[in-house]
CSV table of C-alpha atoms in Angstrom, one decimal:
chain,number,residue,atom,x,y,z
A,409,MET,CA,-25.6,35.7,28.4
A,410,ARG,CA,-26.8,33.1,26.4
A,411,MET,CA,-25.8,35.1,23.3
A,412,PRO,CA,-22.5,32.3,23.3
A,413,ASP,CA,-24.5,29.2,23.4
A,414,LEU,CA,-26.9,29.9,21.1
A,415,LEU,CA,-23.9,31.1,18.3
A,416,TYR,CA,-22.2,27.7,19.5
A,417,GLY,CA,-25.3,25.9,18.9
A,418,LEU,CA,-25.9,27.6,15.5
A,419,TYR,CA,-21.9,26.8,14.7
A,420,GLU,CA,-22.2,23.1,15.3
A,421,LYS,CA,-25.4,22.6,13.3
A,422,ARG,CA,-23.9,24.6,10.5
A,423,LEU,CA,-20.8,22.3,10.4
A,424,ALA,CA,-23.3,19.3,11.0
A,425,ALA,CA,-25.0,20.1,7.9
A,426,SER,CA,-21.9,20.7,6.0
A,427,LEU,CA,-20.7,16.4,6.2
A,428,ALA,CA,-21.9,14.5,3.5
A,429,HIS,CA,-22.7,10.7,5.0
A,430,GLN,CA,-20.2,9.3,2.4
A,431,SER,CA,-17.7,10.8,3.4
A,432,LEU,CA,-18.2,9.8,7.2
A,433,PRO,CA,-15.1,7.0,8.0
A,434,ARG,CA,-16.8,4.2,9.0
A,435,HIS,CA,-14.2,3.3,11.8
A,436,VAL,CA,-13.2,6.1,14.2
A,437,GLY,CA,-10.0,5.1,16.4
A,438,VAL,CA,-9.8,7.1,19.9
A,439,ILE,CA,-6.8,7.8,22.2
A,440,LEU,CA,-8.4,9.2,25.0
A,441,ASP,CA,-5.9,11.1,26.8
A,442,GLY,CA,-5.7,13.7,28.9
A,443,ASN,CA,-7.8,12.4,32.0
A,444,ARG,CA,-4.8,12.9,34.8
A,445,ARG,CA,-3.9,16.7,32.9
A,446,TRP,CA,-7.2,17.3,33.6
A,447,ALA,CA,-7.2,17.0,37.6
A,448,LYS,CA,-4.6,18.2,38.1
A,449,SER,CA,-5.9,21.4,36.0
A,450,PHE,CA,-8.3,21.2,38.9
A,451,GLY,CA,-6.4,20.2,41.9
A,452,GLU,CA,-7.8,17.1,41.7
A,453,PRO,CA,-6.7,13.4,42.0
A,454,ALA,CA,-5.9,11.3,38.8
A,455,ALA,CA,-9.3,9.2,39.5
A,456,HIS,CA,-11.4,12.2,39.6
A,457,GLY,CA,-9.9,13.1,35.8
A,458,HIS,CA,-10.5,9.4,34.8
A,459,ARG,CA,-14.1,8.9,36.0
A,460,ARG,CA,-15.2,12.6,34.0
A,461,GLY,CA,-13.4,10.9,30.9
A,462,ALA,CA,-15.3,7.7,31.6
A,463,ASP,CA,-18.7,9.8,31.9
A,464,LYS,CA,-17.5,11.5,28.3
A,465,ILE,CA,-17.5,7.8,26.6
A,466,GLU,CA,-21.5,7.4,26.4
A,467,GLU,CA,-21.7,10.8,24.9
A,468,PHE,CA,-19.2,10.2,22.3
A,469,LEU,CA,-20.5,7.2,21.3
A,470,GLY,CA,-24.1,8.7,20.5
A,471,TRP,CA,-22.4,11.2,18.4
A,472,SER,CA,-20.6,8.7,16.7
A,473,GLU,CA,-24.3,6.6,16.1
A,474,ASP,CA,-26.2,9.7,15.0
A,475,LEU,CA,-23.5,10.4,12.2
A,476,GLY,CA,-24.2,6.5,11.1
A,477,ILE,CA,-20.5,5.6,11.9
A,478,GLU,CA,-20.1,1.7,12.4
A,479,VAL,CA,-17.1,0.7,14.2
A,480,VAL,CA,-15.8,3.1,17.6
A,481,THR,CA,-12.3,2.0,19.0
A,482,LEU,CA,-11.8,3.6,22.4
A,483,TRP,CA,-8.2,3.2,23.7
A,484,MET,CA,-9.0,3.1,27.7
A,485,LEU,CA,-5.8,1.2,28.4
A,486,SER,CA,-2.6,0.5,27.8
A,487,THR,CA,0.0,-2.1,28.5
A,488,ASP,CA,2.2,0.9,29.8
A,489,ASN,CA,-0.7,2.1,31.9
A,490,LEU,CA,-0.7,-1.3,34.1
A,491,SER,CA,3.1,0.0,35.7
A,492,ARG,CA,1.5,3.2,37.2
A,493,LYS,CA,1.1,3.1,40.8
A,494,ALA,CA,-1.3,0.6,42.3
A,495,ASP,CA,-3.9,3.0,43.9
A,496,GLU,CA,-4.3,4.9,40.7
A,497,LEU,CA,-3.8,1.9,39.1
A,498,ASP,CA,-7.1,0.0,40.9
A,499,ALA,CA,-9.3,3.0,41.2
A,500,LEU,CA,-8.9,3.1,37.0
A,501,LEU,CA,-9.5,-0.7,36.6
A,502,THR,CA,-12.3,0.1,38.8
A,503,ILE,CA,-13.7,3.0,36.8
A,504,ILE,CA,-13.0,0.8,33.3
A,505,GLU,CA,-15.1,-1.8,35.0
A,506,ASP,CA,-17.9,0.4,35.8
A,507,THR,CA,-18.1,2.4,32.6
A,508,VAL,CA,-17.7,-1.0,30.4
A,509,CYS,CA,-20.6,-3.3,31.9
A,510,ALA,CA,-22.7,0.5,32.2
A,511,LEU,CA,-22.5,0.3,28.4
A,512,ALA,CA,-23.1,-3.6,27.9
A,513,GLU,CA,-26.2,-3.0,30.3
A,514,SER,CA,-28.0,-0.5,27.9
A,515,LYS,CA,-27.9,-2.4,25.0
A,516,ARG,CA,-27.5,0.2,22.3
A,517,TRP,CA,-24.1,-1.0,21.0
A,518,ARG,CA,-21.9,-4.5,20.1
A,519,LEU,CA,-19.1,-4.3,22.7
A,520,ARG,CA,-15.3,-6.0,21.7
A,521,VAL,CA,-12.6,-6.4,24.3
A,522,VAL,CA,-9.1,-6.0,22.5
A,523,GLY,CA,-6.4,-6.4,24.7
A,524,ARG,CA,-4.4,-8.5,26.2
A,525,LEU,CA,-7.1,-9.9,29.1
A,526,ASP,CA,-4.7,-12.1,31.1
A,527,ALA,CA,-2.8,-9.4,32.0
A,528,LEU,CA,-5.7,-7.6,34.0
A,529,PRO,CA,-7.4,-8.9,37.4
A,530,ASP,CA,-9.2,-12.0,37.3
A,531,ARG,CA,-12.2,-10.3,38.2
A,532,LEU,CA,-11.9,-7.1,35.5
A,533,ALA,CA,-11.0,-9.9,33.0
A,534,ASP,CA,-13.7,-12.4,33.8
A,535,ARG,CA,-16.5,-9.2,33.8
A,536,LEU,CA,-15.2,-7.9,30.6
A,537,ARG,CA,-15.5,-11.0,28.8
A,538,ALA,CA,-19.4,-11.4,30.0
A,539,ALA,CA,-19.5,-7.7,29.3
A,540,GLN,CA,-19.0,-8.3,24.9
A,541,ALA,CA,-20.8,-11.8,25.8
A,542,GLU,CA,-24.4,-9.7,26.9
A,543,THR,CA,-23.7,-7.8,23.6
A,544,GLU,CA,-23.0,-10.5,21.2
A,545,GLY,CA,-27.0,-10.0,19.7
A,546,VAL,CA,-27.1,-6.3,19.4
A,547,ASP,CA,-27.5,-4.6,16.4
A,548,GLY,CA,-25.7,-1.8,16.0
A,549,LEU,CA,-22.3,0.5,16.4
A,550,HIS,CA,-19.3,-1.9,17.1
A,551,VAL,CA,-17.5,-0.4,20.0
A,552,ASN,CA,-14.3,-2.2,20.4
A,553,VAL,CA,-12.4,-1.0,24.1
A,554,ALA,CA,-9.2,-1.9,23.8
A,555,ILE,CA,-7.9,-2.6,27.9
A,556,GLY,CA,-4.5,-3.8,28.5
A,557,TYR,CA,-3.9,-3.1,24.8
A,558,GLY,CA,-0.6,-2.3,22.9
A,559,GLY,CA,0.0,-2.8,19.2
A,560,ARG,CA,2.8,-4.6,19.7
A,561,HIS,CA,1.3,-7.4,21.5
A,562,GLU,CA,-1.8,-7.1,19.1
A,563,ILE,CA,0.8,-8.0,16.3
A,564,ALA,CA,2.8,-10.9,18.2
A,565,ASP,CA,-0.3,-12.0,19.9
A,566,ALA,CA,-1.8,-12.5,16.0
A,567,VAL,CA,1.8,-14.3,14.6
A,568,ARG,CA,1.5,-16.8,17.8
A,569,ASP,CA,-2.1,-17.5,17.1
A,570,PHE,CA,-2.0,-17.9,13.3
A,571,LEU,CA,1.4,-20.2,13.8
A,572,ARG,CA,-0.2,-21.9,16.2
A,573,GLU,CA,-3.2,-22.6,14.2
A,574,ARG,CA,-0.8,-24.1,11.5
A,575,ALA,CA,1.0,-26.0,13.1
A,576,GLU,CA,-2.2,-27.7,14.5
A,577,ALA,CA,-2.5,-28.3,10.5
A,578,GLY,CA,0.1,-30.3,10.3
A,579,ALA,CA,2.2,-27.2,8.3
A,580,THR,CA,5.9,-27.6,8.8
A,581,LEU,CA,7.8,-24.2,9.9
A,582,ALA,CA,9.3,-23.8,6.3
A,583,ASP,CA,5.4,-24.0,5.0
A,584,ILE,CA,4.8,-21.5,6.8
A,585,ALA,CA,7.5,-18.9,6.2
A,586,GLU,CA,7.0,-20.0,2.4
A,587,SER,CA,3.1,-19.1,2.5
A,588,ILE,CA,2.9,-16.3,5.3
A,589,ASP,CA,1.7,-12.9,4.3
A,590,VAL,CA,0.0,-9.5,5.3
A,591,ASP,CA,-3.7,-10.9,4.8
A,592,ASN,CA,-2.7,-14.1,7.2
A,593,ILE,CA,-1.8,-11.4,10.1
A,594,ALA,CA,-4.8,-9.3,9.4
A,595,GLU,CA,-7.4,-12.7,10.0
A,596,HIS,CA,-5.9,-13.0,13.6
A,597,LEU,CA,-5.7,-9.2,14.8
A,598,TYR,CA,-7.9,-8.2,17.4
A,599,THR,CA,-10.2,-6.4,15.3
A,600,LYS,CA,-10.4,-9.6,12.7
A,601,GLY,CA,-13.7,-9.1,10.3
A,602,GLN,CA,-13.7,-5.1,11.0
A,603,PRO,CA,-13.0,-2.4,8.6
A,604,ASP,CA,-9.6,-0.7,9.5
A,605,PRO,CA,-9.6,2.8,10.9
A,606,GLU,CA,-9.8,5.4,8.3
A,607,LEU,CA,-9.8,8.3,11.2
A,608,VAL,CA,-7.5,8.5,13.9
A,609,ILE,CA,-8.0,10.6,16.9
A,610,ARG,CA,-6.0,11.7,20.2
A,611,THR,CA,-7.0,14.7,22.8
A,612,SER,CA,-4.9,16.7,24.9
A,613,GLY,CA,-2.4,17.7,22.1
A,614,GLU,CA,0.0,15.2,21.8
A,615,GLN,CA,0.7,14.3,18.4
A,616,ARG,CA,2.0,10.6,18.8
A,617,LEU,CA,0.2,7.1,17.9
A,618,GLY,CA,1.7,5.7,21.4
A,619,GLY,CA,1.5,2.3,19.7
A,620,PHE,CA,-2.3,2.3,19.0
A,621,LEU,CA,-3.6,0.0,16.3
A,622,LEU,CA,-0.3,-0.1,14.5
A,623,TRP,CA,-1.2,-2.7,11.9
A,624,GLN,CA,-4.6,-0.8,11.7
A,625,SER,CA,-3.5,2.5,11.0
A,626,ALA,CA,-1.5,1.7,7.8
A,627,HIS,CA,-4.0,4.2,5.6
A,628,SER,CA,-5.2,5.8,8.6
A,629,GLU,CA,-5.4,10.0,8.7
A,630,PHE,CA,-5.0,11.5,11.9
A,631,TYR,CA,-6.4,14.1,13.4
A,632,PHE,CA,-4.5,15.7,16.7
A,633,CYS,CA,-7.2,17.6,19.0
A,634,GLU,CA,-5.9,20.0,21.7
A,635,ALA,CA,-8.9,19.2,24.5
A,636,TYR,CA,-8.2,17.2,27.2
A,637,TRP,CA,-10.2,14.0,26.7
A,638,PRO,CA,-13.0,14.9,29.6
A,639,ASP,CA,-13.2,18.2,27.7
A,640,PHE,CA,-14.3,16.9,23.9
A,641,ARG,CA,-17.0,18.1,22.9
A,642,ARG,CA,-19.3,17.2,20.1
A,643,VAL,CA,-18.1,20.2,17.8
A,644,ASP,CA,-14.3,18.9,18.3
A,645,TYR,CA,-15.8,15.5,16.6
A,646,LEU,CA,-17.3,17.1,13.9
A,647,ARG,CA,-14.0,19.5,13.0
A,648,ALA,CA,-11.7,16.0,12.9
A,649,LEU,CA,-14.8,14.7,10.8
A,650,ARG,CA,-14.8,17.7,8.9
A,651,SER,CA,-10.5,17.8,8.3
A,652,TYR,CA,-11.0,13.9,7.4
A,653,ALA,CA,-13.4,14.6,4.6
A,654,VAL,CA,-11.7,17.3,3.1
A,655,ARG,CA,-8.0,15.6,2.6
A,656,GLU,CA,-7.3,13.0,-0.5
A,657,ARG,CA,-7.0,9.7,0.3
A,658,ARG,CA,-4.5,8.3,-2.1
A,659,LEU,CA,-3.9,5.0,-0.5
A,660,GLY,CA,-0.3,4.7,-2.1
A,661,ARG,CA,-2.3,4.6,-5.6
């Protein structure tokens, strides 16, 4: 009866040992997909899947920490998700609030909230800001929690911030149009100051980005995993990292 677990453990250890630290990404982005479908497969409401998915996050961050990953970005709620039915959305927002606050209270990771907080209920936005402030002095894995996030919105916000900054400095529209380049946009993204994600993982078998880190993922490697997020195992993570490690990353050169 124990043989399958024993073999699984040996395989996982062997897989982890095969990964050279220098071949691992510094920044991993994850689209946490499949919570609702996972719940539906058990005849449970969507909130049950969202709760189980939230429970997986701390475990995943622990794996990342052990592997020496520097930055993790978790897409927890998209701007499109905000149009879901009120009862499901309310439950999901409560789960997100509980999860982020618990991560902050642990003092293990440095949190950054990325997304349009003004699109969220005021109470939730305030709690998220407080969670970020609570971990500003933490020296450890940087964790971006993408909540109310959309890649197009992020780029629009970055351009808007850049234009406002230059206008306040007295630049004319003609001056701005003449000088703007990709570095100007990058300096105003939600993830400014961080390395771009070298690896983006999406669970649940869907093979699309859906607007996740559109600007930052220009040179990312993508890994699509069949497992729903609540079922995502450490061995699935190691397989994604192994896939990344063996790819030839020419970056257009």
